[in-house]
Amino acid sequence: MAAQGFLLIASFLVVLFILARPLGKMLAGMIANEPLRGEAVLWRTLGISTDEMSWQRYALAILLLNLCGLVALFALLMLQGVLPFNPQGFPGLSWHLALNTAVSFVTNTNWQSYGGETTLSYLSQMAGLTVQNFLSAASGIAVLFALARAFFRQRVTTLGNAWVDLVRITLWVLLPLSLLVALFFIQQGTLQNLLPYQHITTLEGISQQLPMGPVASQEAIKMIGTNGGGFFNANSSHPFENPTALTNFVQMLAIFLIPAALCFAFGEVVNDKRQGRAILWAMGIIFVICVAVVMWAETKGNPHLMALGADSNLNLEGKESRFGILASSLYAVVTTAASCGAVNAMHDSFTAPGGMVPMWLMQIGEVVFGGVGSGLYGMLLFVLLAVFIAGLMIGRTPEYLGKKIDVPEMKMTALAILVTPTLVLLGTALAMMTDAGRSGMLNPGTHGFSEVLYAVSSAANNNGSAFAGLSANTPFWNCLLAFCMLLGRFAVIVPVLAIAGSLVNKKIQPTTPGTLATHDALFIGLLIGTVLLVGALTFIPALAIGPVAEHLSLF
């Protein structure tokens, strides 16, 4: 089984990098703001000014777009009962569930406190959730575009035009990729229709209702945009969303495709491909280790099973037989390393170490490939922190790609890195201290605490997956998680753009023999160590109370 796991990981990464490299070249051209043929007519038609923006105006445009999307989606969910394309006659959502869902999809989290096939109309799924899947993904990539420009531009005050970036990303990247992936999913058997739910009688004579709907079109951008919200409550373990082993593999590739391509693009635009590869190496090493740990934990399973007469210790609970342990383990790491949150197995049924790894990947900020845009700009924050630490050790002013890292940049970096740990730890503490928080727990003891910690970690880091076992559709939980999702998204975006605004005005310093190399193995090790150090210092106490204690209780 070890050999099979190695081949699965290796084949996944090889195919991923083959596909990501040409896409990275295309994205590099967009970051460099190279004009595309026919765009002038498009800007005139849409009434978009192509004048470049300062970081404040860029941030305002991103915030304004997402605020309008939040209001529109909230209204749509509240009023879906009186709107068309609702053949099941589903009523509007409660105010707190509508708020939670609107915030969730606007922030690229896609946390779902509801079952899609029993709650949302086709109009809500198509015009509400799917549209926000595109816009939230485009927002994350646009922020990364702005930050990347800050490293190769100098002595200017502008970072590009947010509206131009958002339109380009949506029209030329997200839409074509989603169309191709959706057509492939349809060919493989994923649903795509507007039919009412179908009543059938099974071979056993039992009456059953089969849900229908426009699934493939939502499934494609759910993966490409690292969104993760499922059309069905079972998400990608449902055969109508993820019917074959091949669609399962393509879904994992789709999740990592743009995050990996952006690393290649970053190396292209800063005119040093080694920089992008160094970041990819750091991400890849952490990723492979995490996958190996989860696969080992799930194949070892529960040691008590054999003593009780079982044939194997393998932990198959909560996993689809058509995917198996290895593919389910790989999927769990992919979806939590990225800010996707789609699941093809029940993470709540993983072993304690197997469930702790996905939880920890979210807690470090989802910088191991991460979400579209958000993963790379999150990792670049750790790069700046690693450069600062190295500067302290060698007695030089911190510098990255020729840009000196001063006090303002480090303040913003520290703020952005500490936002999500603060939300996770304080949010978990609040839930455990209050009756309203504890009332949602369906499991006692260490596993129940792990479910709470996982939920808040998922919301604050904009992942969206869940351990389940937590009854989260209550006013307390919907409001708490909505608050964590909002701050976890935009309280990081604003400092990132502030850093970009500061760096873009600086002169690029020439390389000297004393300049710290940020592309070699030593720096890759320092970067990995920085990520691990921040994650360890912040979350080891909480993890010790939850999954670590649960694992030790087996022995």
PDB file of C-alpha atoms in Angstrom, residues 63 65 129 139 152 184 228 231 241 245 278 283 304 307 314 352 371 397 418 446 479 511 525:
ATOM      1  CA  LEU A  63     -14.417  45.588  -0.711  1.00  0.00           C
ATOM      2  CA  LEU A  65     -17.633  44.430  -5.070  1.00  0.00           C
ATOM      3  CA  LEU A 129     -23.831  30.672  -5.139  1.00  0.00           C
ATOM      4  CA  SER A 139     -11.077  38.782  -5.871  1.00  0.00           C
ATOM      5  CA  PHE A 152       8.800  44.267  -9.925  1.00  0.00           C
ATOM      6  CA  PHE A 184     -15.862  16.742 -18.726  1.00  0.00           C
ATOM      7  CA  GLY A 228     -15.818  23.911  -2.135  1.00  0.00           C
ATOM      8  CA  PHE A 231     -24.743  21.197  -4.570  1.00  0.00           C
ATOM      9  CA  GLU A 241     -21.229  15.349  -8.016  1.00  0.00           C
ATOM     10  CA  ALA A 245     -12.355   7.796  -9.838  1.00  0.00           C
ATOM     11  CA  ALA A 278      11.458  27.947  -4.303  1.00  0.00           C
ATOM     12  CA  MET A 283       4.666  24.135  -0.485  1.00  0.00           C
ATOM     13  CA  HIS A 304      -8.629  -2.180  18.930  1.00  0.00           C
ATOM     14  CA  ALA A 307      -8.653  -7.386  19.103  1.00  0.00           C
ATOM     15  CA  LEU A 314      -7.981  -0.083   8.077  1.00  0.00           C
ATOM     16  CA  ALA A 352      -7.269  11.464  15.351  1.00  0.00           C
ATOM     17  CA  GLY A 371      -6.726  29.221  -2.308  1.00  0.00           C
ATOM     18  CA  THR A 397      18.328  45.038   6.731  1.00  0.00           C
ATOM     19  CA  LEU A 418      -2.090  36.908  13.435  1.00  0.00           C
ATOM     20  CA  THR A 446     -11.920  15.446  23.204  1.00  0.00           C
ATOM     21  CA  CYS A 479     -23.361  34.557  13.444  1.00  0.00           C
ATOM     22  CA  THR A 511      22.138  42.354  -5.737  1.00  0.00           C
ATOM     23  CA  GLY A 525      14.223  25.242   4.782  1.00  0.00           C
TER      24      GLY A 525
END
